[in-house]
């Protein structure tokens, strides 16, 4: 069977033929991601760990060795000094100090004094962030809660708008997206802070929007083609919405790629999470959310007659 009409209007890609293979691949990736988070862990940023982050700039390329020497002499424990964005900018991270919020604030004063003594007026301060340990714990709890509430709310919305099987497919898709995003941040040890939580919530919203578009078309076709085999009907629905899906994802990715290359290092991880999430969200709406209906079966009659009955053998 040709995958595309000669007219080029609606493709005929047999997505359901490959459903089992993509389920298996996604399952392996989910297991690998969970394993990575459990064994390697996430590289939590200062938002979650607590501590102090100071971004400084020099008029000439920074002497990282000299900066490390200054910071090492302060006896503040774990300190990271790294180039940030360009050769003139340096990011300093100081681990959480005992003594609560006041101790974290004192670190800023101490670091400024030491850097001023060594480099004089040649150093400027671009950004200073101080997060106390209590605030860090609260932010971890709030971040996890925000993602869980978002997934539950979307499950409730899908359940109200469609049927239980649709809700299961949507939640499976969203969970898949979140776990894979966590996994790639764990494997590459990218900094995981509050902006990434915001990116995760945005990914959830984008993914469910894409899924609802396909689900709407499936429901519409269930009314239209009451005797069509379910896998064939799902293929038809995905193909009918494929152009919209690809155009929306493509234009969004173009904007994100521009942000990634020109937005500066401060938002690199956030934009990376968004790019990965858009790609994986588009994939999951086609290869996870929709095929789930094939295996769970769905109510075929949406005209009101026979409501509640499912066609468990529809996929046969």
PDB file of C-alpha atoms in Angstrom:
ATOM      1  CA  UNK A   1       0.000   0.000   0.000  1.00  0.00           C
ATOM      2  CA  UNK A   2       1.311   3.421  -0.914  1.00  0.00           C
ATOM      3  CA  UNK A   3       1.941   5.540   2.179  1.00  0.00           C
ATOM      4  CA  UNK A   4       0.947   8.721   0.426  1.00  0.00           C
ATOM      5  CA  UNK A   5      -1.909   9.631  -1.894  1.00  0.00           C
ATOM      6  CA  UNK A   6      -0.851  10.623  -5.364  1.00  0.00           C
ATOM      7  CA  UNK A   7      -2.617  13.917  -4.720  1.00  0.00           C
ATOM      8  CA  UNK A   8      -0.312  14.376  -1.717  1.00  0.00           C
ATOM      9  CA  UNK A   9      -3.184  15.499   0.511  1.00  0.00           C
ATOM     10  CA  UNK A  10      -3.469  12.768   3.135  1.00  0.00           C
ATOM     11  CA  UNK A  11      -0.666  10.264   3.818  1.00  0.00           C
ATOM     12  CA  UNK A  12      -1.373   6.573   4.341  1.00  0.00           C
ATOM     13  CA  UNK A  13       1.284   5.730   6.920  1.00  0.00           C
ATOM     14  CA  UNK A  14       0.392   2.484   8.745  1.00  0.00           C
ATOM     15  CA  UNK A  15       1.334   3.655  12.246  1.00  0.00           C
ATOM     16  CA  UNK A  16      -0.485   0.799  13.968  1.00  0.00           C
ATOM     17  CA  UNK A  17       1.628  -1.752  12.091  1.00  0.00           C
ATOM     18  CA  UNK A  18       4.616  -0.532  14.104  1.00  0.00           C
ATOM     19  CA  UNK A  19       2.763   0.086  17.376  1.00  0.00           C
ATOM     20  CA  UNK A  20       4.223  -2.938  19.162  1.00  0.00           C
ATOM     21  CA  UNK A  21       7.793  -2.018  18.181  1.00  0.00           C
ATOM     22  CA  UNK A  22       7.409   1.581  19.358  1.00  0.00           C
ATOM     23  CA  UNK A  23       5.760   0.440  22.599  1.00  0.00           C
ATOM     24  CA  UNK A  24       8.736  -1.845  23.227  1.00  0.00           C
ATOM     25  CA  UNK A  25      11.262   0.897  22.403  1.00  0.00           C
ATOM     26  CA  UNK A  26       9.481   3.416  24.622  1.00  0.00           C
ATOM     27  CA  UNK A  27       9.236   0.872  27.447  1.00  0.00           C
ATOM     28  CA  UNK A  28      12.984   0.247  27.302  1.00  0.00           C
ATOM     29  CA  UNK A  29      13.707   3.985  27.270  1.00  0.00           C
ATOM     30  CA  UNK A  30      11.399   4.546  30.260  1.00  0.00           C
ATOM     31  CA  UNK A  31      13.135   1.747  32.211  1.00  0.00           C
ATOM     32  CA  UNK A  32      16.562   3.160  31.284  1.00  0.00           C
ATOM     33  CA  UNK A  33      15.480   6.647  32.357  1.00  0.00           C
ATOM     34  CA  UNK A  34      14.167   5.438  35.709  1.00  0.00           C
ATOM     35  CA  UNK A  35      17.403   3.505  36.179  1.00  0.00           C
ATOM     36  CA  UNK A  36      19.482   6.594  35.365  1.00  0.00           C
ATOM     37  CA  UNK A  37      17.569   8.777  37.820  1.00  0.00           C
ATOM     38  CA  UNK A  38      17.805   6.078  40.524  1.00  0.00           C
ATOM     39  CA  UNK A  39      21.528   5.394  40.077  1.00  0.00           C
ATOM     40  CA  UNK A  40      23.085   8.584  38.675  1.00  0.00           C
ATOM     41  CA  UNK A  41      20.525  10.997  40.087  1.00  0.00           C
ATOM     42  CA  UNK A  42      19.686  14.505  38.957  1.00  0.00           C
ATOM     43  CA  UNK A  43      22.105  17.412  39.022  1.00  0.00           C
ATOM     44  CA  UNK A  44      19.935  19.658  41.172  1.00  0.00           C
ATOM     45  CA  UNK A  45      20.579  23.350  40.780  1.00  0.00           C
ATOM     46  CA  UNK A  46      20.889  25.853  43.559  1.00  0.00           C
ATOM     47  CA  UNK A  47      17.087  26.262  43.573  1.00  0.00           C
ATOM     48  CA  UNK A  48      16.724  22.816  45.087  1.00  0.00           C
ATOM     49  CA  UNK A  49      20.024  22.261  46.873  1.00  0.00           C
ATOM     50  CA  UNK A  50      20.324  25.598  48.597  1.00  0.00           C
ATOM     51  CA  UNK A  51      23.485  27.698  48.553  1.00  0.00           C
ATOM     52  CA  UNK A  52      24.814  30.697  46.666  1.00  0.00           C
ATOM     53  CA  UNK A  53      25.374  31.361  42.980  1.00  0.00           C
ATOM     54  CA  UNK A  54      27.335  34.404  41.818  1.00  0.00           C
ATOM     55  CA  UNK A  55      27.870  35.356  38.189  1.00  0.00           C
ATOM     56  CA  UNK A  56      30.764  37.742  37.618  1.00  0.00           C
ATOM     57  CA  UNK A  57      32.269  39.378  34.539  1.00  0.00           C
ATOM     58  CA  UNK A  58      35.753  40.604  33.627  1.00  0.00           C
ATOM     59  CA  UNK A  59      36.830  43.139  31.024  1.00  0.00           C
ATOM     60  CA  UNK A  60      39.248  40.566  29.623  1.00  0.00           C
ATOM     61  CA  UNK A  61      39.165  36.737  29.454  1.00  0.00           C
ATOM     62  CA  UNK A  62      38.846  35.491  33.013  1.00  0.00           C
ATOM     63  CA  UNK A  63      41.709  33.774  34.804  1.00  0.00           C
ATOM     64  CA  UNK A  64      39.792  30.794  36.176  1.00  0.00           C
ATOM     65  CA  UNK A  65      42.808  29.571  38.101  1.00  0.00           C
ATOM     66  CA  UNK A  66      43.071  32.872  39.972  1.00  0.00           C
ATOM     67  CA  UNK A  67      39.342  32.877  40.752  1.00  0.00           C
ATOM     68  CA  UNK A  68      39.571  29.292  42.061  1.00  0.00           C
ATOM     69  CA  UNK A  69      42.558  30.271  44.177  1.00  0.00           C
ATOM     70  CA  UNK A  70      40.607  33.142  45.747  1.00  0.00           C
ATOM     71  CA  UNK A  71      37.567  30.969  46.411  1.00  0.00           C
ATOM     72  CA  UNK A  72      39.673  28.108  47.765  1.00  0.00           C
ATOM     73  CA  UNK A  73      41.222  30.437  50.294  1.00  0.00           C
ATOM     74  CA  UNK A  74      37.851  31.275  51.824  1.00  0.00           C
ATOM     75  CA  UNK A  75      37.296  27.784  53.233  1.00  0.00           C
ATOM     76  CA  UNK A  76      33.670  27.579  52.107  1.00  0.00           C
ATOM     77  CA  UNK A  77      33.713  23.861  51.337  1.00  0.00           C
ATOM     78  CA  UNK A  78      32.433  22.712  47.938  1.00  0.00           C
ATOM     79  CA  UNK A  79      32.878  25.529  45.425  1.00  0.00           C
ATOM     80  CA  UNK A  80      32.467  25.318  41.648  1.00  0.00           C
ATOM     81  CA  UNK A  81      34.064  27.893  39.346  1.00  0.00           C
ATOM     82  CA  UNK A  82      33.335  27.644  35.647  1.00  0.00           C
ATOM     83  CA  UNK A  83      33.292  29.741  32.495  1.00  0.00           C
ATOM     84  CA  UNK A  84      29.770  30.853  31.696  1.00  0.00           C
ATOM     85  CA  UNK A  85      28.705  31.893  28.215  1.00  0.00           C
ATOM     86  CA  UNK A  86      31.941  33.527  27.067  1.00  0.00           C
ATOM     87  CA  UNK A  87      35.551  33.737  28.202  1.00  0.00           C
ATOM     88  CA  UNK A  88      34.925  36.937  30.199  1.00  0.00           C
ATOM     89  CA  UNK A  89      32.129  35.561  32.387  1.00  0.00           C
ATOM     90  CA  UNK A  90      32.476  33.219  35.334  1.00  0.00           C
ATOM     91  CA  UNK A  91      29.844  31.385  37.366  1.00  0.00           C
ATOM     92  CA  UNK A  92      30.652  30.635  41.006  1.00  0.00           C
ATOM     93  CA  UNK A  93      28.582  28.166  43.021  1.00  0.00           C
ATOM     94  CA  UNK A  94      29.066  27.853  46.737  1.00  0.00           C
ATOM     95  CA  UNK A  95      27.532  24.919  48.605  1.00  0.00           C
ATOM     96  CA  UNK A  96      24.997  25.554  51.353  1.00  0.00           C
ATOM     97  CA  UNK A  97      26.663  26.846  54.520  1.00  0.00           C
ATOM     98  CA  UNK A  98      25.602  25.847  58.037  1.00  0.00           C
ATOM     99  CA  UNK A  99      23.781  28.628  59.848  1.00  0.00           C
ATOM    100  CA  UNK A 100      20.628  29.116  57.798  1.00  0.00           C
ATOM    101  CA  UNK A 101      19.755  31.985  55.481  1.00  0.00           C
ATOM    102  CA  UNK A 102      21.983  34.477  57.301  1.00  0.00           C
ATOM    103  CA  UNK A 103      25.032  32.296  56.615  1.00  0.00           C
ATOM    104  CA  UNK A 104      24.223  32.161  52.888  1.00  0.00           C
ATOM    105  CA  UNK A 105      23.948  35.963  52.782  1.00  0.00           C
ATOM    106  CA  UNK A 106      27.263  36.288  54.611  1.00  0.00           C
ATOM    107  CA  UNK A 107      28.915  34.208  51.872  1.00  0.00           C
ATOM    108  CA  UNK A 108      28.034  36.844  49.270  1.00  0.00           C
ATOM    109  CA  UNK A 109      29.685  39.592  51.316  1.00  0.00           C
ATOM    110  CA  UNK A 110      32.767  37.459  51.917  1.00  0.00           C
ATOM    111  CA  UNK A 111      33.147  36.494  48.257  1.00  0.00           C
ATOM    112  CA  UNK A 112      32.700  40.087  47.067  1.00  0.00           C
ATOM    113  CA  UNK A 113      35.355  41.293  49.479  1.00  0.00           C
ATOM    114  CA  UNK A 114      37.847  38.605  48.440  1.00  0.00           C
ATOM    115  CA  UNK A 115      37.299  39.106  44.708  1.00  0.00           C
ATOM    116  CA  UNK A 116      37.487  42.900  45.114  1.00  0.00           C
ATOM    117  CA  UNK A 117      40.782  42.619  46.964  1.00  0.00           C
ATOM    118  CA  UNK A 118      42.287  40.350  44.263  1.00  0.00           C
ATOM    119  CA  UNK A 119      40.864  41.880  41.065  1.00  0.00           C
ATOM    120  CA  UNK A 120      39.934  45.400  42.160  1.00  0.00           C
ATOM    121  CA  UNK A 121      37.411  47.184  39.923  1.00  0.00           C
ATOM    122  CA  UNK A 122      38.084  44.764  37.062  1.00  0.00           C
ATOM    123  CA  UNK A 123      35.281  42.487  38.190  1.00  0.00           C
ATOM    124  CA  UNK A 124      31.570  43.204  37.878  1.00  0.00           C
ATOM    125  CA  UNK A 125      28.656  41.306  39.415  1.00  0.00           C
ATOM    126  CA  UNK A 126      25.988  40.193  36.931  1.00  0.00           C
ATOM    127  CA  UNK A 127      23.798  38.013  39.124  1.00  0.00           C
ATOM    128  CA  UNK A 128      23.614  36.839  42.723  1.00  0.00           C
ATOM    129  CA  UNK A 129      21.172  34.132  43.870  1.00  0.00           C
ATOM    130  CA  UNK A 130      20.905  32.883  47.422  1.00  0.00           C
ATOM    131  CA  UNK A 131      18.611  30.011  48.382  1.00  0.00           C
ATOM    132  CA  UNK A 132      18.315  28.816  51.948  1.00  0.00           C
ATOM    133  CA  UNK A 133      18.043  25.098  52.757  1.00  0.00           C
ATOM    134  CA  UNK A 134      14.438  25.350  53.924  1.00  0.00           C
ATOM    135  CA  UNK A 135      13.397  27.179  50.783  1.00  0.00           C
ATOM    136  CA  UNK A 136      15.193  24.550  48.690  1.00  0.00           C
ATOM    137  CA  UNK A 137      13.219  21.716  50.326  1.00  0.00           C
ATOM    138  CA  UNK A 138       9.962  23.591  49.857  1.00  0.00           C
ATOM    139  CA  UNK A 139      10.751  24.189  46.192  1.00  0.00           C
ATOM    140  CA  UNK A 140      11.423  20.468  45.630  1.00  0.00           C
ATOM    141  CA  UNK A 141       8.072  19.591  47.206  1.00  0.00           C
ATOM    142  CA  UNK A 142       6.209  22.304  45.279  1.00  0.00           C
ATOM    143  CA  UNK A 143       7.848  21.293  41.989  1.00  0.00           C
ATOM    144  CA  UNK A 144       6.880  17.622  42.352  1.00  0.00           C
ATOM    145  CA  UNK A 145       3.388  18.595  43.498  1.00  0.00           C
ATOM    146  CA  UNK A 146       2.909  20.898  40.486  1.00  0.00           C
ATOM    147  CA  UNK A 147       3.755  18.119  38.012  1.00  0.00           C
ATOM    148  CA  UNK A 148       1.585  15.508  39.787  1.00  0.00           C
ATOM    149  CA  UNK A 149      -1.415  17.865  40.043  1.00  0.00           C
ATOM    150  CA  UNK A 150      -1.041  18.802  36.368  1.00  0.00           C
ATOM    151  CA  UNK A 151      -1.090  15.139  35.285  1.00  0.00           C
ATOM    152  CA  UNK A 152      -4.121  14.342  37.489  1.00  0.00           C
ATOM    153  CA  UNK A 153      -6.003  17.419  36.249  1.00  0.00           C
ATOM    154  CA  UNK A 154      -5.356  16.445  32.636  1.00  0.00           C
ATOM    155  CA  UNK A 155      -6.487  12.875  33.345  1.00  0.00           C
ATOM    156  CA  UNK A 156      -9.731  14.258  34.790  1.00  0.00           C
ATOM    157  CA  UNK A 157     -10.222  16.543  31.790  1.00  0.00           C
ATOM    158  CA  UNK A 158      -9.688  13.729  29.275  1.00  0.00           C
ATOM    159  CA  UNK A 159     -11.945  11.415  31.273  1.00  0.00           C
ATOM    160  CA  UNK A 160     -14.737  14.006  31.201  1.00  0.00           C
ATOM    161  CA  UNK A 161     -14.320  14.816  27.537  1.00  0.00           C
ATOM    162  CA  UNK A 162     -13.782  11.303  26.211  1.00  0.00           C
ATOM    163  CA  UNK A 163     -13.779   7.860  27.856  1.00  0.00           C
ATOM    164  CA  UNK A 164     -11.622   6.106  30.414  1.00  0.00           C
ATOM    165  CA  UNK A 165      -9.532   4.440  27.703  1.00  0.00           C
ATOM    166  CA  UNK A 166      -8.622   7.840  26.269  1.00  0.00           C
ATOM    167  CA  UNK A 167      -7.637   9.035  29.743  1.00  0.00           C
ATOM    168  CA  UNK A 168      -5.364   6.028  30.243  1.00  0.00           C
ATOM    169  CA  UNK A 169      -3.703   6.660  26.886  1.00  0.00           C
ATOM    170  CA  UNK A 170      -3.197  10.360  27.639  1.00  0.00           C
ATOM    171  CA  UNK A 171      -1.700   9.728  31.080  1.00  0.00           C
ATOM    172  CA  UNK A 172       0.579   6.988  29.695  1.00  0.00           C
ATOM    173  CA  UNK A 173       1.776   9.484  27.097  1.00  0.00           C
ATOM    174  CA  UNK A 174       2.353  12.289  29.633  1.00  0.00           C
ATOM    175  CA  UNK A 175       4.132  10.007  32.082  1.00  0.00           C
ATOM    176  CA  UNK A 176       6.340   8.754  29.246  1.00  0.00           C
ATOM    177  CA  UNK A 177       7.277  12.352  28.325  1.00  0.00           C
ATOM    178  CA  UNK A 178       8.118  13.382  31.899  1.00  0.00           C
ATOM    179  CA  UNK A 179      10.194  10.266  32.662  1.00  0.00           C
ATOM    180  CA  UNK A 180      12.205  10.502  29.442  1.00  0.00           C
ATOM    181  CA  UNK A 181      12.910  14.194  30.065  1.00  0.00           C
ATOM    182  CA  UNK A 182      14.117  13.392  33.589  1.00  0.00           C
ATOM    183  CA  UNK A 183      16.203  10.565  32.163  1.00  0.00           C
ATOM    184  CA  UNK A 184      18.061  12.694  29.635  1.00  0.00           C
ATOM    185  CA  UNK A 185      18.780  15.325  32.301  1.00  0.00           C
ATOM    186  CA  UNK A 186      20.154  12.584  34.533  1.00  0.00           C
ATOM    187  CA  UNK A 187      22.316  10.941  31.845  1.00  0.00           C
ATOM    188  CA  UNK A 188      23.893  14.223  30.718  1.00  0.00           C
ATOM    189  CA  UNK A 189      23.898  15.686  34.247  1.00  0.00           C
ATOM    190  CA  UNK A 190      22.286  18.892  33.039  1.00  0.00           C
ATOM    191  CA  UNK A 191      21.370  21.266  35.826  1.00  0.00           C
ATOM    192  CA  UNK A 192      17.845  20.631  37.058  1.00  0.00           C
ATOM    193  CA  UNK A 193      16.276  23.708  38.619  1.00  0.00           C
ATOM    194  CA  UNK A 194      12.967  25.523  38.773  1.00  0.00           C
ATOM    195  CA  UNK A 195      13.083  26.562  35.089  1.00  0.00           C
ATOM    196  CA  UNK A 196      13.128  22.864  34.168  1.00  0.00           C
ATOM    197  CA  UNK A 197      10.016  22.271  36.271  1.00  0.00           C
ATOM    198  CA  UNK A 198       8.391  25.096  34.301  1.00  0.00           C
ATOM    199  CA  UNK A 199       9.557  23.405  31.091  1.00  0.00           C
ATOM    200  CA  UNK A 200       8.072  20.078  32.242  1.00  0.00           C
ATOM    201  CA  UNK A 201       4.693  21.711  32.867  1.00  0.00           C
ATOM    202  CA  UNK A 202       4.833  23.374  29.457  1.00  0.00           C
ATOM    203  CA  UNK A 203       5.721  20.033  27.846  1.00  0.00           C
ATOM    204  CA  UNK A 204       2.720  18.427  29.563  1.00  0.00           C
ATOM    205  CA  UNK A 205       0.441  21.137  28.197  1.00  0.00           C
ATOM    206  CA  UNK A 206       1.849  20.852  24.685  1.00  0.00           C
ATOM    207  CA  UNK A 207       1.721  17.059  24.673  1.00  0.00           C
ATOM    208  CA  UNK A 208      -1.890  16.873  25.888  1.00  0.00           C
ATOM    209  CA  UNK A 209      -2.915  19.488  23.324  1.00  0.00           C
ATOM    210  CA  UNK A 210      -1.404  17.379  20.544  1.00  0.00           C
ATOM    211  CA  UNK A 211      -3.043  14.244  21.946  1.00  0.00           C
ATOM    212  CA  UNK A 212      -6.474  15.877  22.193  1.00  0.00           C
ATOM    213  CA  UNK A 213      -6.313  16.897  18.521  1.00  0.00           C
ATOM    214  CA  UNK A 214      -5.730  13.269  17.486  1.00  0.00           C
ATOM    215  CA  UNK A 215      -8.316  11.959  19.965  1.00  0.00           C
ATOM    216  CA  UNK A 216     -10.913  14.390  18.655  1.00  0.00           C
ATOM    217  CA  UNK A 217     -10.378  13.099  15.128  1.00  0.00           C
ATOM    218  CA  UNK A 218     -10.554   9.478  16.331  1.00  0.00           C
ATOM    219  CA  UNK A 219     -13.855  10.159  18.060  1.00  0.00           C
ATOM    220  CA  UNK A 220     -15.195  11.921  14.973  1.00  0.00           C
ATOM    221  CA  UNK A 221     -14.194   8.997  12.764  1.00  0.00           C
ATOM    222  CA  UNK A 222     -15.732   6.538  15.246  1.00  0.00           C
ATOM    223  CA  UNK A 223     -19.048   8.229  14.512  1.00  0.00           C
ATOM    224  CA  UNK A 224     -18.413   8.221  10.763  1.00  0.00           C
ATOM    225  CA  UNK A 225     -16.976   4.765  10.187  1.00  0.00           C
ATOM    226  CA  UNK A 226     -18.800   2.494  12.604  1.00  0.00           C
ATOM    227  CA  UNK A 227     -17.666  -0.743  10.942  1.00  0.00           C
ATOM    228  CA  UNK A 228     -14.063   0.169  10.176  1.00  0.00           C
ATOM    229  CA  UNK A 229     -11.453  -1.848  12.071  1.00  0.00           C
ATOM    230  CA  UNK A 230     -10.100   0.132  15.002  1.00  0.00           C
ATOM    231  CA  UNK A 231      -6.394   0.020  13.963  1.00  0.00           C
ATOM    232  CA  UNK A 232      -7.344   1.198  10.471  1.00  0.00           C
ATOM    233  CA  UNK A 233      -9.502   3.961  11.933  1.00  0.00           C
ATOM    234  CA  UNK A 234      -6.707   5.125  14.263  1.00  0.00           C
ATOM    235  CA  UNK A 235      -4.272   5.152  11.327  1.00  0.00           C
ATOM    236  CA  UNK A 236      -6.720   7.237   9.308  1.00  0.00           C
ATOM    237  CA  UNK A 237      -7.195   9.710  12.194  1.00  0.00           C
ATOM    238  CA  UNK A 238      -3.470  10.148  12.782  1.00  0.00           C
ATOM    239  CA  UNK A 239      -2.814  10.626   9.072  1.00  0.00           C
ATOM    240  CA  UNK A 240      -5.598  13.194   8.801  1.00  0.00           C
ATOM    241  CA  UNK A 241      -4.073  15.275  11.612  1.00  0.00           C
ATOM    242  CA  UNK A 242      -0.430  14.577  10.751  1.00  0.00           C
ATOM    243  CA  UNK A 243       0.049  17.708   8.694  1.00  0.00           C
ATOM    244  CA  UNK A 244      -1.266  19.915  11.498  1.00  0.00           C
ATOM    245  CA  UNK A 245       0.869  18.075  14.061  1.00  0.00           C
ATOM    246  CA  UNK A 246       4.086  18.383  12.063  1.00  0.00           C
ATOM    247  CA  UNK A 247       3.547  22.013  11.100  1.00  0.00           C
ATOM    248  CA  UNK A 248       2.770  23.035  14.700  1.00  0.00           C
ATOM    249  CA  UNK A 249       5.738  21.133  16.107  1.00  0.00           C
ATOM    250  CA  UNK A 250       8.060  22.335  13.345  1.00  0.00           C
ATOM    251  CA  UNK A 251       7.271  26.022  13.775  1.00  0.00           C
ATOM    252  CA  UNK A 252       7.547  25.720  17.556  1.00  0.00           C
ATOM    253  CA  UNK A 253      10.928  24.010  17.192  1.00  0.00           C
ATOM    254  CA  UNK A 254      12.180  26.775  14.886  1.00  0.00           C
ATOM    255  CA  UNK A 255      11.442  29.368  17.563  1.00  0.00           C
ATOM    256  CA  UNK A 256      13.058  27.223  20.268  1.00  0.00           C
ATOM    257  CA  UNK A 257      16.181  26.585  18.180  1.00  0.00           C
ATOM    258  CA  UNK A 258      16.565  30.340  17.710  1.00  0.00           C
ATOM    259  CA  UNK A 259      16.261  30.757  21.485  1.00  0.00           C
ATOM    260  CA  UNK A 260      18.782  27.986  22.088  1.00  0.00           C
ATOM    261  CA  UNK A 261      21.455  29.497  19.867  1.00  0.00           C
ATOM    262  CA  UNK A 262      20.848  33.180  20.548  1.00  0.00           C
ATOM    263  CA  UNK A 263      19.185  33.212  23.975  1.00  0.00           C
ATOM    264  CA  UNK A 264      22.356  32.904  26.004  1.00  0.00           C
ATOM    265  CA  UNK A 265      23.601  30.245  28.426  1.00  0.00           C
ATOM    266  CA  UNK A 266      21.182  31.216  31.214  1.00  0.00           C
ATOM    267  CA  UNK A 267      18.245  29.624  29.384  1.00  0.00           C
ATOM    268  CA  UNK A 268      20.112  26.821  27.573  1.00  0.00           C
ATOM    269  CA  UNK A 269      18.871  24.004  29.806  1.00  0.00           C
ATOM    270  CA  UNK A 270      15.325  25.353  29.840  1.00  0.00           C
ATOM    271  CA  UNK A 271      15.204  25.596  26.046  1.00  0.00           C
ATOM    272  CA  UNK A 272      16.870  22.185  25.675  1.00  0.00           C
ATOM    273  CA  UNK A 273      14.139  20.671  27.869  1.00  0.00           C
ATOM    274  CA  UNK A 274      11.496  22.365  25.734  1.00  0.00           C
ATOM    275  CA  UNK A 275      13.027  21.143  22.460  1.00  0.00           C
ATOM    276  CA  UNK A 276      13.322  17.590  23.765  1.00  0.00           C
ATOM    277  CA  UNK A 277       9.797  17.775  25.190  1.00  0.00           C
ATOM    278  CA  UNK A 278       8.237  19.002  21.935  1.00  0.00           C
ATOM    279  CA  UNK A 279       9.892  16.187  19.972  1.00  0.00           C
ATOM    280  CA  UNK A 280       9.026  13.492  22.501  1.00  0.00           C
ATOM    281  CA  UNK A 281       5.514  14.903  23.034  1.00  0.00           C
ATOM    282  CA  UNK A 282       4.774  14.760  19.305  1.00  0.00           C
ATOM    283  CA  UNK A 283       6.135  11.208  19.191  1.00  0.00           C
ATOM    284  CA  UNK A 284       4.096  10.053  22.189  1.00  0.00           C
ATOM    285  CA  UNK A 285       0.815  11.512  20.931  1.00  0.00           C
ATOM    286  CA  UNK A 286       1.192   9.378  17.796  1.00  0.00           C
ATOM    287  CA  UNK A 287       2.972   6.261  19.034  1.00  0.00           C
ATOM    288  CA  UNK A 288       1.855   5.989  22.680  1.00  0.00           C
ATOM    289  CA  UNK A 289      -1.481   7.734  23.266  1.00  0.00           C
ATOM    290  CA  UNK A 290      -3.228   6.582  20.100  1.00  0.00           C
ATOM    291  CA  UNK A 291      -2.052   2.933  19.970  1.00  0.00           C
ATOM    292  CA  UNK A 292      -3.148   2.541  23.611  1.00  0.00           C
ATOM    293  CA  UNK A 293      -6.734   2.744  22.325  1.00  0.00           C
ATOM    294  CA  UNK A 294      -6.040  -0.197  20.013  1.00  0.00           C
ATOM    295  CA  UNK A 295      -5.149  -2.412  22.956  1.00  0.00           C
ATOM    296  CA  UNK A 296      -7.776  -1.126  25.412  1.00  0.00           C
ATOM    297  CA  UNK A 297     -10.637  -0.866  22.923  1.00  0.00           C
ATOM    298  CA  UNK A 298     -13.007   2.099  22.795  1.00  0.00           C
ATOM    299  CA  UNK A 299     -16.724   2.705  22.641  1.00  0.00           C
ATOM    300  CA  UNK A 300     -17.653   2.694  18.946  1.00  0.00           C
ATOM    301  CA  UNK A 301     -21.067   4.354  19.121  1.00  0.00           C
ATOM    302  CA  UNK A 302     -20.723   8.041  20.083  1.00  0.00           C
ATOM    303  CA  UNK A 303     -24.234   8.902  18.907  1.00  0.00           C
ATOM    304  CA  UNK A 304     -25.663   8.012  22.319  1.00  0.00           C
ATOM    305  CA  UNK A 305     -26.942   4.527  21.476  1.00  0.00           C
ATOM    306  CA  UNK A 306     -25.101   1.740  23.227  1.00  0.00           C
ATOM    307  CA  UNK A 307     -23.155   4.110  25.431  1.00  0.00           C
ATOM    308  CA  UNK A 308     -20.849   2.348  27.787  1.00  0.00           C
ATOM    309  CA  UNK A 309     -20.330  -0.628  25.552  1.00  0.00           C
ATOM    310  CA  UNK A 310     -16.811  -1.216  24.390  1.00  0.00           C
ATOM    311  CA  UNK A 311     -15.552  -3.174  21.465  1.00  0.00           C
ATOM    312  CA  UNK A 312     -12.924  -5.194  23.122  1.00  0.00           C
ATOM    313  CA  UNK A 313     -12.487  -7.221  19.989  1.00  0.00           C
ATOM    314  CA  UNK A 314     -12.279  -4.243  17.728  1.00  0.00           C
ATOM    315  CA  UNK A 315      -8.590  -4.581  17.272  1.00  0.00           C
ATOM    316  CA  UNK A 316      -8.823  -8.204  16.250  1.00  0.00           C
TER     317      UNK A 316
END
